[in-house]
Amino acid sequence: MYLALLWHFHPILLPLLHLDLCLHCLDFFCIKQPFFLVSVFSLVPESPRWQISKGKISEALVTIKKIAKSNKAKDGNLNKLNSELEVEKKDQEGNLLDLFKYPNLRVKTLVTMCHWATSTMVYYGLSLNAITLGGNDYVNFAINGAVELPGYLLGLLTMHYIGRRVPLGASFVLCGICILLIIVVPDDMTWAKIALAMSGKLLISMAIGIVYVYSGELYPTVTRAIGMQVGSFFGRMWSLIAPYLVDLGDISRLIPIIIMGCIAILGGLSVIFVPETRNRSLPETIQDAENFGKK
């Protein structure tokens, strides 16, 4: 997750490309960084839980040994663990239909899709709408990118000390309020419009950081990857609407503001349908996921 912080440097440096500044930095971030990240990901081990759920017991034990060695922990119980896993039946494998087949998991999937759609559409909507706020377009875009970093860090801190559910809902709702407040700001107070828009961008960046973690924790191990893919796909589909949403400002500048603000607030209210996951044992099977969060 910390590796994703590099994402937030790009919007800051992008306006400098037009001004022919910091070309060496831009060369690294825009061209060389992707190759660097690919090499880093090759060092990340596979999830032992996923390997066990797929019946790859021997591979899971090798991964656990590597993790124990890197953490300087003893692996004396691995032989006992091996014998227990070998006699244990392979867990149920999940598929796309399982996300909608079971009631509790279906609700989590629909809410997750809502969170991804809200975060991506509002994020790209605010990014594209930055140049319509008045003032210098390049400065606005650079500030628009700069506020993402503290937003993402704020998300990390609130997840660690508070949880996932409340910070996510609060960031969505407060983002929507900041966006809707732009409506009442007079046209000659450009600084106030920019301040509210940037506050909204900070909050939606915070929400995106939480969504990436929270979405995966709501799903069991056997469907976690599929659930994340469904949420991400749905979010990318809604992000395609953002450019057309901003273009509605040609009819009235209030239209994109009202739509983005209302969607952000509704996305925040949807967290009441999903449980908190902080400091809780995450589900591994579909049955665990069905029982997870039930009162």
PDB file of N, CA and C in Angstrom, residues 157-195:
ATOM      1  N   LEU A 157      -3.499   6.791   8.486  1.00  0.00           N
ATOM      2  CA  LEU A 157      -3.534   7.034   9.926  1.00  0.00           C
ATOM      3  C   LEU A 157      -4.897   6.687  10.523  1.00  0.00           C
ATOM      4  N   THR A 158      -5.968   7.091   9.850  1.00  0.00           N
ATOM      5  CA  THR A 158      -7.302   6.812  10.386  1.00  0.00           C
ATOM      6  C   THR A 158      -7.612   5.316  10.351  1.00  0.00           C
ATOM      7  N   MET A 159      -7.130   4.605   9.335  1.00  0.00           N
ATOM      8  CA  MET A 159      -7.336   3.158   9.310  1.00  0.00           C
ATOM      9  C   MET A 159      -6.613   2.473  10.458  1.00  0.00           C
ATOM     10  N   HIS A 160      -5.450   2.991  10.808  1.00  0.00           N
ATOM     11  CA  HIS A 160      -4.644   2.377  11.866  1.00  0.00           C
ATOM     12  C   HIS A 160      -5.243   2.641  13.242  1.00  0.00           C
ATOM     13  N   TYR A 161      -5.727   3.867  13.477  1.00  0.00           N
ATOM     14  CA  TYR A 161      -6.171   4.231  14.817  1.00  0.00           C
ATOM     15  C   TYR A 161      -7.691   4.196  15.002  1.00  0.00           C
ATOM     16  N   ILE A 162      -8.462   4.299  13.935  1.00  0.00           N
ATOM     17  CA  ILE A 162      -9.926   4.357  14.061  1.00  0.00           C
ATOM     18  C   ILE A 162     -10.587   3.130  13.440  1.00  0.00           C
ATOM     19  N   GLY A 163     -10.236   2.843  12.204  1.00  0.00           N
ATOM     20  CA  GLY A 163     -10.851   1.720  11.506  1.00  0.00           C
ATOM     21  C   GLY A 163     -11.040   2.035  10.037  1.00  0.00           C
ATOM     22  N   ARG A 164     -11.915   1.292   9.391  1.00  0.00           N
ATOM     23  CA  ARG A 164     -12.167   1.476   7.963  1.00  0.00           C
ATOM     24  C   ARG A 164     -13.521   2.118   7.694  1.00  0.00           C
ATOM     25  N   ARG A 165     -14.535   1.609   8.369  1.00  0.00           N
ATOM     26  CA  ARG A 165     -15.914   1.981   8.066  1.00  0.00           C
ATOM     27  C   ARG A 165     -16.203   3.465   8.305  1.00  0.00           C
ATOM     28  N   VAL A 166     -15.929   3.957   9.504  1.00  0.00           N
ATOM     29  CA  VAL A 166     -16.231   5.348   9.851  1.00  0.00           C
ATOM     30  C   VAL A 166     -15.388   6.340   9.029  1.00  0.00           C
ATOM     31  N   PRO A 167     -14.055   6.158   8.918  1.00  0.00           N
ATOM     32  CA  PRO A 167     -13.287   7.091   8.093  1.00  0.00           C
ATOM     33  C   PRO A 167     -13.726   7.118   6.624  1.00  0.00           C
ATOM     34  N   LEU A 168     -14.086   5.941   6.083  1.00  0.00           N
ATOM     35  CA  LEU A 168     -14.522   5.916   4.689  1.00  0.00           C
ATOM     36  C   LEU A 168     -15.829   6.677   4.521  1.00  0.00           C
ATOM     37  N   GLY A 169     -16.802   6.399   5.388  1.00  0.00           N
ATOM     38  CA  GLY A 169     -18.073   7.105   5.298  1.00  0.00           C
ATOM     39  C   GLY A 169     -17.907   8.605   5.507  1.00  0.00           C
ATOM     40  N   ALA A 170     -17.086   8.992   6.488  1.00  0.00           N
ATOM     41  CA  ALA A 170     -16.866  10.410   6.766  1.00  0.00           C
ATOM     42  C   ALA A 170     -16.178  11.113   5.608  1.00  0.00           C
ATOM     43  N   SER A 171     -15.190  10.464   4.998  1.00  0.00           N
ATOM     44  CA  SER A 171     -14.465  11.094   3.884  1.00  0.00           C
ATOM     45  C   SER A 171     -15.380  11.305   2.686  1.00  0.00           C
ATOM     46  N   PHE A 172     -16.244  10.325   2.396  1.00  0.00           N
ATOM     47  CA  PHE A 172     -17.200  10.481   1.295  1.00  0.00           C
ATOM     48  C   PHE A 172     -18.180  11.622   1.568  1.00  0.00           C
ATOM     49  N   VAL A 173     -18.778  11.622   2.752  1.00  0.00           N
ATOM     50  CA  VAL A 173     -19.799  12.627   3.081  1.00  0.00           C
ATOM     51  C   VAL A 173     -19.197  14.026   3.118  1.00  0.00           C
ATOM     52  N   LEU A 174     -18.046  14.170   3.780  1.00  0.00           N
ATOM     53  CA  LEU A 174     -17.410  15.492   3.854  1.00  0.00           C
ATOM     54  C   LEU A 174     -16.967  15.973   2.476  1.00  0.00           C
ATOM     55  N   CYS A 175     -16.521  15.046   1.627  1.00  0.00           N
ATOM     56  CA  CYS A 175     -16.159  15.403   0.255  1.00  0.00           C
ATOM     57  C   CYS A 175     -17.380  15.950  -0.481  1.00  0.00           C
ATOM     58  N   GLY A 176     -18.522  15.260  -0.347  1.00  0.00           N
ATOM     59  CA  GLY A 176     -19.742  15.728  -0.995  1.00  0.00           C
ATOM     60  C   GLY A 176     -20.172  17.095  -0.504  1.00  0.00           C
ATOM     61  N   ILE A 177     -20.023  17.334   0.801  1.00  0.00           N
ATOM     62  CA  ILE A 177     -20.391  18.642   1.361  1.00  0.00           C
ATOM     63  C   ILE A 177     -19.494  19.738   0.807  1.00  0.00           C
ATOM     64  N   CYS A 178     -18.192  19.472   0.733  1.00  0.00           N
ATOM     65  CA  CYS A 178     -17.253  20.470   0.184  1.00  0.00           C
ATOM     66  C   CYS A 178     -17.611  20.804  -1.265  1.00  0.00           C
ATOM     67  N   ILE A 179     -17.956  19.791  -2.038  1.00  0.00           N
ATOM     68  CA  ILE A 179     -18.294  20.016  -3.445  1.00  0.00           C
ATOM     69  C   ILE A 179     -19.574  20.843  -3.558  1.00  0.00           C
ATOM     70  N   LEU A 180     -20.603  20.499  -2.774  1.00  0.00           N
ATOM     71  CA  LEU A 180     -21.878  21.214  -2.857  1.00  0.00           C
ATOM     72  C   LEU A 180     -21.764  22.651  -2.358  1.00  0.00           C
ATOM     73  N   LEU A 181     -20.832  22.913  -1.433  1.00  0.00           N
ATOM     74  CA  LEU A 181     -20.651  24.279  -0.934  1.00  0.00           C
ATOM     75  C   LEU A 181     -20.125  25.221  -2.020  1.00  0.00           C
ATOM     76  N   ILE A 182     -19.525  24.666  -3.073  1.00  0.00           N
ATOM     77  CA  ILE A 182     -19.033  25.501  -4.171  1.00  0.00           C
ATOM     78  C   ILE A 182     -20.183  26.265  -4.816  1.00  0.00           C
ATOM     79  N   ILE A 183     -21.398  25.697  -4.744  1.00  0.00           N
ATOM     80  CA  ILE A 183     -22.563  26.327  -5.368  1.00  0.00           C
ATOM     81  C   ILE A 183     -22.850  27.698  -4.773  1.00  0.00           C
ATOM     82  N   VAL A 184     -22.668  27.840  -3.459  1.00  0.00           N
ATOM     83  CA  VAL A 184     -23.049  29.085  -2.772  1.00  0.00           C
ATOM     84  C   VAL A 184     -21.929  30.118  -2.770  1.00  0.00           C
ATOM     85  N   VAL A 185     -20.751  29.771  -3.293  1.00  0.00           N
ATOM     86  CA  VAL A 185     -19.633  30.708  -3.310  1.00  0.00           C
ATOM     87  C   VAL A 185     -19.800  31.679  -4.481  1.00  0.00           C
ATOM     88  N   PRO A 186     -19.709  32.988  -4.253  1.00  0.00           N
ATOM     89  CA  PRO A 186     -19.817  33.963  -5.344  1.00  0.00           C
ATOM     90  C   PRO A 186     -18.719  33.758  -6.390  1.00  0.00           C
ATOM     91  N   ASP A 187     -19.015  34.147  -7.632  1.00  0.00           N
ATOM     92  CA  ASP A 187     -18.065  33.946  -8.726  1.00  0.00           C
ATOM     93  C   ASP A 187     -16.764  34.711  -8.538  1.00  0.00           C
ATOM     94  N   ASP A 188     -16.808  35.850  -7.802  1.00  0.00           N
ATOM     95  CA  ASP A 188     -15.593  36.650  -7.629  1.00  0.00           C
ATOM     96  C   ASP A 188     -14.676  36.104  -6.527  1.00  0.00           C
ATOM     97  N   MET A 189     -15.132  35.083  -5.792  1.00  0.00           N
ATOM     98  CA  MET A 189     -14.300  34.479  -4.734  1.00  0.00           C
ATOM     99  C   MET A 189     -13.676  33.187  -5.263  1.00  0.00           C
ATOM    100  N   THR A 190     -12.767  33.370  -6.224  1.00  0.00           N
ATOM    101  CA  THR A 190     -12.120  32.211  -6.846  1.00  0.00           C
ATOM    102  C   THR A 190     -11.335  31.386  -5.842  1.00  0.00           C
ATOM    103  N   TRP A 191     -10.686  32.044  -4.908  1.00  0.00           N
ATOM    104  CA  TRP A 191      -9.861  31.336  -3.924  1.00  0.00           C
ATOM    105  C   TRP A 191     -10.699  30.376  -3.071  1.00  0.00           C
ATOM    106  N   ALA A 192     -11.955  30.786  -2.757  1.00  0.00           N
ATOM    107  CA  ALA A 192     -12.819  29.941  -1.942  1.00  0.00           C
ATOM    108  C   ALA A 192     -13.263  28.701  -2.725  1.00  0.00           C
ATOM    109  N   LYS A 193     -13.557  28.887  -4.008  1.00  0.00           N
ATOM    110  CA  LYS A 193     -13.926  27.746  -4.854  1.00  0.00           C
ATOM    111  C   LYS A 193     -12.787  26.740  -4.945  1.00  0.00           C
ATOM    112  N   ILE A 194     -11.578  27.273  -5.164  1.00  0.00           N
ATOM    113  CA  ILE A 194     -10.411  26.394  -5.270  1.00  0.00           C
ATOM    114  C   ILE A 194     -10.168  25.664  -3.960  1.00  0.00           C
ATOM    115  N   ALA A 195     -10.311  26.369  -2.822  1.00  0.00           N
ATOM    116  CA  ALA A 195     -10.085  25.756  -1.512  1.00  0.00           C
ATOM    117  C   ALA A 195     -11.075  24.622  -1.262  1.00  0.00           C
TER     118      ALA A 195
END
